[in-house]
PDB file of C-alpha atoms and ligand atoms in Angstrom:
ATOM      1  CA  MET A  62     -17.576 -27.149   9.830  1.00  0.00           C
ATOM      2  CA  ARG A  63     -19.028 -25.438  12.883  1.00  0.00           C
ATOM      3  CA  THR A  64     -22.573 -24.204  12.627  1.00  0.00           C
ATOM      4  CA  SER A  65     -24.832 -21.945  14.666  1.00  0.00           C
ATOM      5  CA  GLY A  66     -27.960 -23.786  13.477  1.00  0.00           C
ATOM      6  CA  LEU A  67     -29.063 -20.659  11.577  1.00  0.00           C
ATOM      7  CA  PRO A  68     -27.957 -20.781   7.909  1.00  0.00           C
ATOM      8  CA  VAL A  69     -28.325 -17.005   7.512  1.00  0.00           C
ATOM      9  CA  LEU A  70     -26.051 -16.381  10.510  1.00  0.00           C
ATOM     10  CA  ASP A  71     -23.607 -19.083   9.383  1.00  0.00           C
ATOM     11  CA  LYS A  72     -23.276 -17.293   6.048  1.00  0.00           C
ATOM     12  CA  LEU A  73     -22.310 -14.050   7.783  1.00  0.00           C
ATOM     13  CA  ILE A  74     -19.882 -15.815  10.143  1.00  0.00           C
ATOM     14  CA  ASN A  75     -18.318 -17.538   7.156  1.00  0.00           C
ATOM     15  CA  ASP A  76     -17.972 -14.215   5.280  1.00  0.00           C
ATOM     16  CA  PHE A  77     -16.419 -12.460   8.282  1.00  0.00           C
ATOM     17  CA  SER A  78     -13.955 -15.304   8.804  1.00  0.00           C
ATOM     18  CA  LYS A  79     -12.493 -14.587   5.332  1.00  0.00           C
ATOM     19  CA  LEU A  80     -11.255 -11.190   6.562  1.00  0.00           C
ATOM     20  CA  PRO A  81      -7.537 -11.004   7.461  1.00  0.00           C
ATOM     21  CA  GLY A  82      -6.794 -11.833  11.072  1.00  0.00           C
ATOM     22  CA  ILE A  83     -10.369 -12.956  11.814  1.00  0.00           C
ATOM     23  CA  GLY A  84     -10.784 -16.508  13.099  1.00  0.00           C
ATOM     24  CA  TYR A  85     -14.046 -18.365  13.649  1.00  0.00           C
ATOM     25  CA  LYS A  86     -14.594 -17.104  17.205  1.00  0.00           C
ATOM     26  CA  THR A  87     -14.132 -13.453  16.269  1.00  0.00           C
ATOM     27  CA  ALA A  88     -16.293 -13.898  13.168  1.00  0.00           C
ATOM     28  CA  GLN A  89     -19.011 -15.352  15.378  1.00  0.00           C
ATOM     29  CA  ARG A  90     -18.746 -12.421  17.782  1.00  0.00           C
ATOM     30  CA  LEU A  91     -18.937  -9.876  14.939  1.00  0.00           C
ATOM     31  CA  ALA A  92     -21.927 -11.622  13.365  1.00  0.00           C
ATOM     32  CA  LEU A  93     -23.795 -11.665  16.675  1.00  0.00           C
ATOM     33  CA  PHE A  94     -22.933  -7.980  17.159  1.00  0.00           C
ATOM     34  CA  ILE A  95     -24.489  -7.209  13.751  1.00  0.00           C
ATOM     35  CA  LEU A  96     -27.511  -9.327  14.636  1.00  0.00           C
ATOM     36  CA  LYS A  97     -28.140  -7.238  17.746  1.00  0.00           C
ATOM     37  CA  SER A  98     -27.269  -3.868  16.183  1.00  0.00           C
ATOM     38  CA  ASP A  99     -29.558  -1.025  15.253  1.00  0.00           C
ATOM     39  CA  PRO A 100     -30.846  -1.541  11.640  1.00  0.00           C
ATOM     40  CA  ASP A 101     -29.656   1.968  10.658  1.00  0.00           C
ATOM     41  CA  TYR A 102     -26.092   1.136  11.644  1.00  0.00           C
ATOM     42  CA  VAL A 103     -26.189  -2.160   9.719  1.00  0.00           C
ATOM     43  CA  SER A 104     -27.525  -0.365   6.669  1.00  0.00           C
ATOM     44  CA  GLU A 105     -24.764   2.290   6.896  1.00  0.00           C
ATOM     45  CA  LEU A 106     -22.129  -0.406   7.243  1.00  0.00           C
ATOM     46  CA  ALA A 107     -23.456  -2.294   4.215  1.00  0.00           C
ATOM     47  CA  ASP A 108     -23.466   0.947   2.181  1.00  0.00           C
ATOM     48  CA  ALA A 109     -19.902   1.754   3.269  1.00  0.00           C
ATOM     49  CA  LEU A 110     -18.716  -1.706   2.152  1.00  0.00           C
ATOM     50  CA  LEU A 111     -20.257  -1.311  -1.292  1.00  0.00           C
ATOM     51  CA  SER A 112     -19.215   2.323  -1.629  1.00  0.00           C
ATOM     52  CA  VAL A 113     -15.529   1.659  -1.017  1.00  0.00           C
ATOM     53  CA  LYS A 114     -15.563  -0.793  -3.915  1.00  0.00           C
ATOM     54  CA  GLU A 115     -17.711   1.313  -6.243  1.00  0.00           C
ATOM     55  CA  ASN A 116     -16.131   4.713  -5.611  1.00  0.00           C
ATOM     56  CA  THR A 117     -12.417   3.997  -5.540  1.00  0.00           C
ATOM     57  CA  ARG A 118      -9.884   3.185  -8.224  1.00  0.00           C
ATOM     58  CA  LEU A 119      -6.149   3.289  -8.703  1.00  0.00           C
ATOM     59  CA  CYS A 120      -4.552   6.691  -9.292  1.00  0.00           C
ATOM     60  CA  ALA A 121      -3.704   7.001 -12.992  1.00  0.00           C
ATOM     61  CA  GLN A 122      -0.236   8.317 -12.142  1.00  0.00           C
ATOM     62  CA  CYS A 123       1.031   6.534  -9.025  1.00  0.00           C
ATOM     63  CA  PHE A 124      -1.407   3.588  -8.495  1.00  0.00           C
ATOM     64  CA  ASN A 125      -2.308   4.728  -4.997  1.00  0.00           C
ATOM     65  CA  ILE A 126      -5.959   4.233  -4.060  1.00  0.00           C
ATOM     66  CA  SER A 127      -8.055   7.182  -5.173  1.00  0.00           C
ATOM     67  CA  GLU A 128     -11.573   8.519  -5.533  1.00  0.00           C
ATOM     68  CA  HIS A 129     -10.599  10.522  -8.628  1.00  0.00           C
ATOM     69  CA  GLU A 130      -8.353  10.066 -11.648  1.00  0.00           C
ATOM     70  CA  LEU A 131      -5.449  11.420  -9.594  1.00  0.00           C
ATOM     71  CA  CYS A 132      -5.037  10.591  -5.908  1.00  0.00           C
ATOM     72  CA  SER A 133      -4.945  13.338  -3.263  1.00  0.00           C
ATOM     73  CA  VAL A 134      -1.114  13.197  -3.140  1.00  0.00           C
ATOM     74  CA  CYS A 135      -0.621  13.511  -6.912  1.00  0.00           C
ATOM     75  CA  ALA A 136      -3.262  16.253  -7.090  1.00  0.00           C
ATOM     76  CA  ASP A 137      -1.536  18.321  -4.374  1.00  0.00           C
ATOM     77  CA  ARG A 138       0.538  20.968  -6.165  1.00  0.00           C
ATOM     78  CA  ARG A 139       2.597  21.661  -3.039  1.00  0.00           C
ATOM     79  CA  ARG A 140       4.181  18.206  -3.247  1.00  0.00           C
ATOM     80  CA  ASP A 141       7.646  17.859  -4.752  1.00  0.00           C
ATOM     81  CA  GLY A 142       7.253  16.092  -8.109  1.00  0.00           C
ATOM     82  CA  GLY A 143      11.042  15.680  -8.389  1.00  0.00           C
ATOM     83  CA  LEU A 144      11.116  13.142  -5.586  1.00  0.00           C
ATOM     84  CA  LEU A 145       9.451   9.758  -6.105  1.00  0.00           C
ATOM     85  CA  CYS A 146       9.019   7.252  -3.298  1.00  0.00           C
ATOM     86  CA  VAL A 147       8.608   3.696  -4.587  1.00  0.00           C
ATOM     87  CA  VAL A 148       6.581   1.362  -2.359  1.00  0.00           C
ATOM     88  CA  GLU A 149       5.133  -2.120  -2.644  1.00  0.00           C
ATOM     89  CA  ASP A 150       1.589  -1.443  -1.624  1.00  0.00           C
ATOM     90  CA  VAL A 151      -1.016   1.210  -0.822  1.00  0.00           C
ATOM     91  CA  VAL A 152      -0.681   0.395   2.883  1.00  0.00           C
ATOM     92  CA  ASP A 153       2.939   1.647   2.707  1.00  0.00           C
ATOM     93  CA  VAL A 154       1.762   4.998   1.301  1.00  0.00           C
ATOM     94  CA  MET A 155      -0.576   5.289   4.283  1.00  0.00           C
ATOM     95  CA  ALA A 156       2.214   4.450   6.749  1.00  0.00           C
ATOM     96  CA  ILE A 157       4.617   6.996   5.222  1.00  0.00           C
ATOM     97  CA  GLU A 158       1.935   9.690   4.970  1.00  0.00           C
ATOM     98  CA  ASP A 159       1.197   9.185   8.678  1.00  0.00           C
ATOM     99  CA  SER A 160       4.841  10.003   9.445  1.00  0.00           C
ATOM    100  CA  HIS A 161       4.516  13.475   7.762  1.00  0.00           C
ATOM    101  CA  GLU A 162       8.187  13.193   6.742  1.00  0.00           C
ATOM    102  CA  PHE A 163       7.779  12.874   3.008  1.00  0.00           C
ATOM    103  CA  ARG A 164       6.771  15.723   0.689  1.00  0.00           C
ATOM    104  CA  GLY A 165       7.337  14.048  -2.691  1.00  0.00           C
ATOM    105  CA  LEU A 166       5.096  11.788  -4.752  1.00  0.00           C
ATOM    106  CA  TYR A 167       4.684   8.015  -4.681  1.00  0.00           C
ATOM    107  CA  HIS A 168       4.827   5.119  -7.075  1.00  0.00           C
ATOM    108  CA  VAL A 169       3.016   1.972  -5.930  1.00  0.00           C
ATOM    109  CA  LEU A 170       4.457  -1.177  -7.521  1.00  0.00           C
ATOM    110  CA  GLY A 171       1.661  -3.518  -6.504  1.00  0.00           C
ATOM    111  CA  GLY A 172       4.043  -6.083  -4.982  1.00  0.00           C
ATOM    112  CA  VAL A 173       7.642  -7.210  -5.330  1.00  0.00           C
ATOM    113  CA  ILE A 174       9.346  -9.471  -7.835  1.00  0.00           C
ATOM    114  CA  SER A 175       8.915 -13.016  -6.574  1.00  0.00           C
ATOM    115  CA  PRO A 176       9.389 -15.798  -9.135  1.00  0.00           C
ATOM    116  CA  LEU A 177       8.462 -18.391  -6.471  1.00  0.00           C
ATOM    117  CA  SER A 178       4.994 -16.930  -6.048  1.00  0.00           C
ATOM    118  CA  GLY A 179       4.688 -16.144  -9.741  1.00  0.00           C
ATOM    119  CA  THR A 180       5.151 -12.348  -9.566  1.00  0.00           C
ATOM    120  CA  MET A 181       7.342 -11.252 -12.446  1.00  0.00           C
ATOM    121  CA  PRO A 182       8.495  -7.704 -13.313  1.00  0.00           C
ATOM    122  CA  ASP A 183       5.726  -7.372 -15.917  1.00  0.00           C
ATOM    123  CA  ASP A 184       3.111  -7.977 -13.216  1.00  0.00           C
ATOM    124  CA  LEU A 185       4.224  -4.837 -11.353  1.00  0.00           C
ATOM    125  CA  HIS A 186       4.035  -1.141 -12.288  1.00  0.00           C
ATOM    126  CA  LEU A 187       7.729  -1.038 -13.188  1.00  0.00           C
ATOM    127  CA  LYS A 188       7.365   0.034 -16.799  1.00  0.00           C
ATOM    128  CA  GLU A 189       5.229   2.963 -15.631  1.00  0.00           C
ATOM    129  CA  LEU A 190       7.944   3.871 -13.116  1.00  0.00           C
ATOM    130  CA  ALA A 191      10.561   4.006 -15.877  1.00  0.00           C
ATOM    131  CA  GLU A 192       8.220   6.163 -17.964  1.00  0.00           C
ATOM    132  CA  ARG A 193       7.594   8.590 -15.099  1.00  0.00           C
ATOM    133  CA  VAL A 194      11.300   8.922 -14.421  1.00  0.00           C
ATOM    134  CA  GLN A 195      11.954   9.625 -18.123  1.00  0.00           C
ATOM    135  CA  ALA A 196       9.136  12.093 -18.566  1.00  0.00           C
ATOM    136  CA  ASN A 197       8.731  14.100 -15.422  1.00  0.00           C
ATOM    137  CA  GLY A 198      11.979  15.731 -14.349  1.00  0.00           C
ATOM    138  CA  VAL A 199      12.484  13.344 -11.432  1.00  0.00           C
ATOM    139  CA  ARG A 200      15.681  14.050  -9.419  1.00  0.00           C
ATOM    140  CA  GLU A 201      15.532  11.251  -6.891  1.00  0.00           C
ATOM    141  CA  VAL A 202      13.878   7.856  -6.601  1.00  0.00           C
ATOM    142  CA  LEU A 203      13.605   6.787  -2.969  1.00  0.00           C
ATOM    143  CA  LEU A 204      13.080   3.037  -2.601  1.00  0.00           C
ATOM    144  CA  ALA A 205      10.932   2.364   0.460  1.00  0.00           C
ATOM    145  CA  ILE A 206      10.523  -1.320  -0.247  1.00  0.00           C
ATOM    146  CA  ASN A 207      10.390  -3.781   2.619  1.00  0.00           C
ATOM    147  CA  PRO A 208      13.845  -5.371   2.975  1.00  0.00           C
ATOM    148  CA  SER A 209      12.858  -8.997   2.378  1.00  0.00           C
ATOM    149  CA  THR A 210      14.810 -11.178  -0.071  1.00  0.00           C
ATOM    150  CA  GLU A 211      12.247 -10.362  -2.769  1.00  0.00           C
ATOM    151  CA  GLY A 212      12.331  -6.675  -1.778  1.00  0.00           C
ATOM    152  CA  GLU A 213      16.120  -6.584  -2.142  1.00  0.00           C
ATOM    153  CA  ALA A 214      15.886  -8.262  -5.562  1.00  0.00           C
ATOM    154  CA  THR A 215      13.254  -5.720  -6.619  1.00  0.00           C
ATOM    155  CA  MET A 216      15.469  -2.810  -5.513  1.00  0.00           C
ATOM    156  CA  ILE A 217      18.369  -4.212  -7.554  1.00  0.00           C
ATOM    157  CA  TYR A 218      16.070  -4.623 -10.560  1.00  0.00           C
ATOM    158  CA  ILE A 219      14.903  -0.992 -10.281  1.00  0.00           C
ATOM    159  CA  SER A 220      18.404   0.416  -9.876  1.00  0.00           C
ATOM    160  CA  ARG A 221      19.489  -1.461 -13.016  1.00  0.00           C
ATOM    161  CA  MET A 222      16.397  -0.360 -14.891  1.00  0.00           C
ATOM    162  CA  LEU A 223      17.091   3.303 -14.061  1.00  0.00           C
ATOM    163  CA  LYS A 224      20.870   3.291 -14.278  1.00  0.00           C
ATOM    164  CA  ASP A 225      20.992   5.263 -17.545  1.00  0.00           C
ATOM    165  CA  SER A 226      18.542   7.928 -16.411  1.00  0.00           C
ATOM    166  CA  ASN A 227      20.283  10.669 -14.489  1.00  0.00           C
ATOM    167  CA  VAL A 228      18.418  10.194 -11.210  1.00  0.00           C
ATOM    168  CA  ARG A 229      19.760   9.668  -7.735  1.00  0.00           C
ATOM    169  CA  ILE A 230      18.525   6.347  -6.345  1.00  0.00           C
ATOM    170  CA  THR A 231      18.266   6.059  -2.580  1.00  0.00           C
ATOM    171  CA  ARG A 232      16.781   3.616  -0.113  1.00  0.00           C
ATOM    172  CA  ILE A 233      15.362   4.110   3.332  1.00  0.00           C
ATOM    173  CA  ALA A 234      17.949   3.329   5.911  1.00  0.00           C
ATOM    174  CA  SER A 235      18.451   2.604   9.579  1.00  0.00           C
ATOM    175  CA  GLY A 236      15.568   1.640  11.777  1.00  0.00           C
ATOM    176  CA  VAL A 237      13.996  -0.681   9.274  1.00  0.00           C
ATOM    177  CA  PRO A 238      15.163  -4.138  10.328  1.00  0.00           C
ATOM    178  CA  LEU A 239      15.564  -6.893   7.764  1.00  0.00           C
ATOM    179  CA  GLY A 240      12.302  -8.651   7.083  1.00  0.00           C
ATOM    180  CA  SER A 241      10.136  -6.022   8.743  1.00  0.00           C
ATOM    181  CA  HIS A 242       7.144  -4.374   7.126  1.00  0.00           C
ATOM    182  CA  LEU A 243       6.654  -0.614   6.938  1.00  0.00           C
ATOM    183  CA  GLU A 244       3.006  -0.848   7.898  1.00  0.00           C
ATOM    184  CA  PHE A 245       3.954  -2.214  11.324  1.00  0.00           C
ATOM    185  CA  LEU A 246       6.592   0.406  12.138  1.00  0.00           C
ATOM    186  CA  ASP A 247       5.803   3.446  14.238  1.00  0.00           C
ATOM    187  CA  THR A 248       5.711   6.788  12.437  1.00  0.00           C
ATOM    188  CA  ALA A 249       8.860   8.102  14.175  1.00  0.00           C
ATOM    189  CA  THR A 250      10.864   5.117  12.887  1.00  0.00           C
ATOM    190  CA  ILE A 251       9.549   5.638   9.364  1.00  0.00           C
ATOM    191  CA  GLY A 252      10.352   9.338   9.576  1.00  0.00           C
ATOM    192  CA  ARG A 253      13.919   8.595  10.695  1.00  0.00           C
ATOM    193  CA  ALA A 254      14.367   5.993   7.961  1.00  0.00           C
ATOM    194  CA  ILE A 255      13.389   8.565   5.325  1.00  0.00           C
ATOM    195  CA  GLN A 256      15.641  11.288   6.752  1.00  0.00           C
ATOM    196  CA  THR A 257      18.639   8.964   6.925  1.00  0.00           C
ATOM    197  CA  ARG A 258      18.161   7.432   3.487  1.00  0.00           C
ATOM    198  CA  ARG A 259      21.305   6.486   1.629  1.00  0.00           C
ATOM    199  CA  ASP A 260      22.398   6.092  -1.955  1.00  0.00           C
ATOM    200  CA  LEU A 261      21.917   2.691  -3.474  1.00  0.00           C
TER     201      LEU A 261
HETATM  202 ZN1   ZN B  79      -1.356   9.340  -7.259  1.00  0.00          ZN
END
């Protein structure tokens, strides 16, 4: 293991290098930046890190990240509660919201069905999706799940699960290439994919 000779700095470098996309060199650069920074900034940063953990939770209705019982989307009465967009992860909600093309509500599954990596239907918020569709006068369920093999299997599972409830089931269409992730698409592509959704 590489070391800077200062255990306290090594600890910070090691912690930074656990962040996604951060290798040793970048972690070292970040740690040295912190070392040289104004103490007020470092204190603010430390507070922000703790605060995001302490003051957020999952929305009780859609499992989006939230500061309150309901997230800002679910709490917005102007949104169309008859249209539910099903996504894998919170990052997908953010990507779709950035496109300003969707005026319905979300349902965050928390992943996709993947027996190989041990994610079974019961590990996801699928039961809650079925309950929402039953209870809330939903007209359409739009599946905005990334089109991987596991994503396709998850979409099939959902369409079977909901087949007896009178809802239209659609999926986002053109512009989302196989194997691509929503979070990496530009907002215009996401917007187009929502507009040109098709029935499943
Ligand atoms: Zn919500």
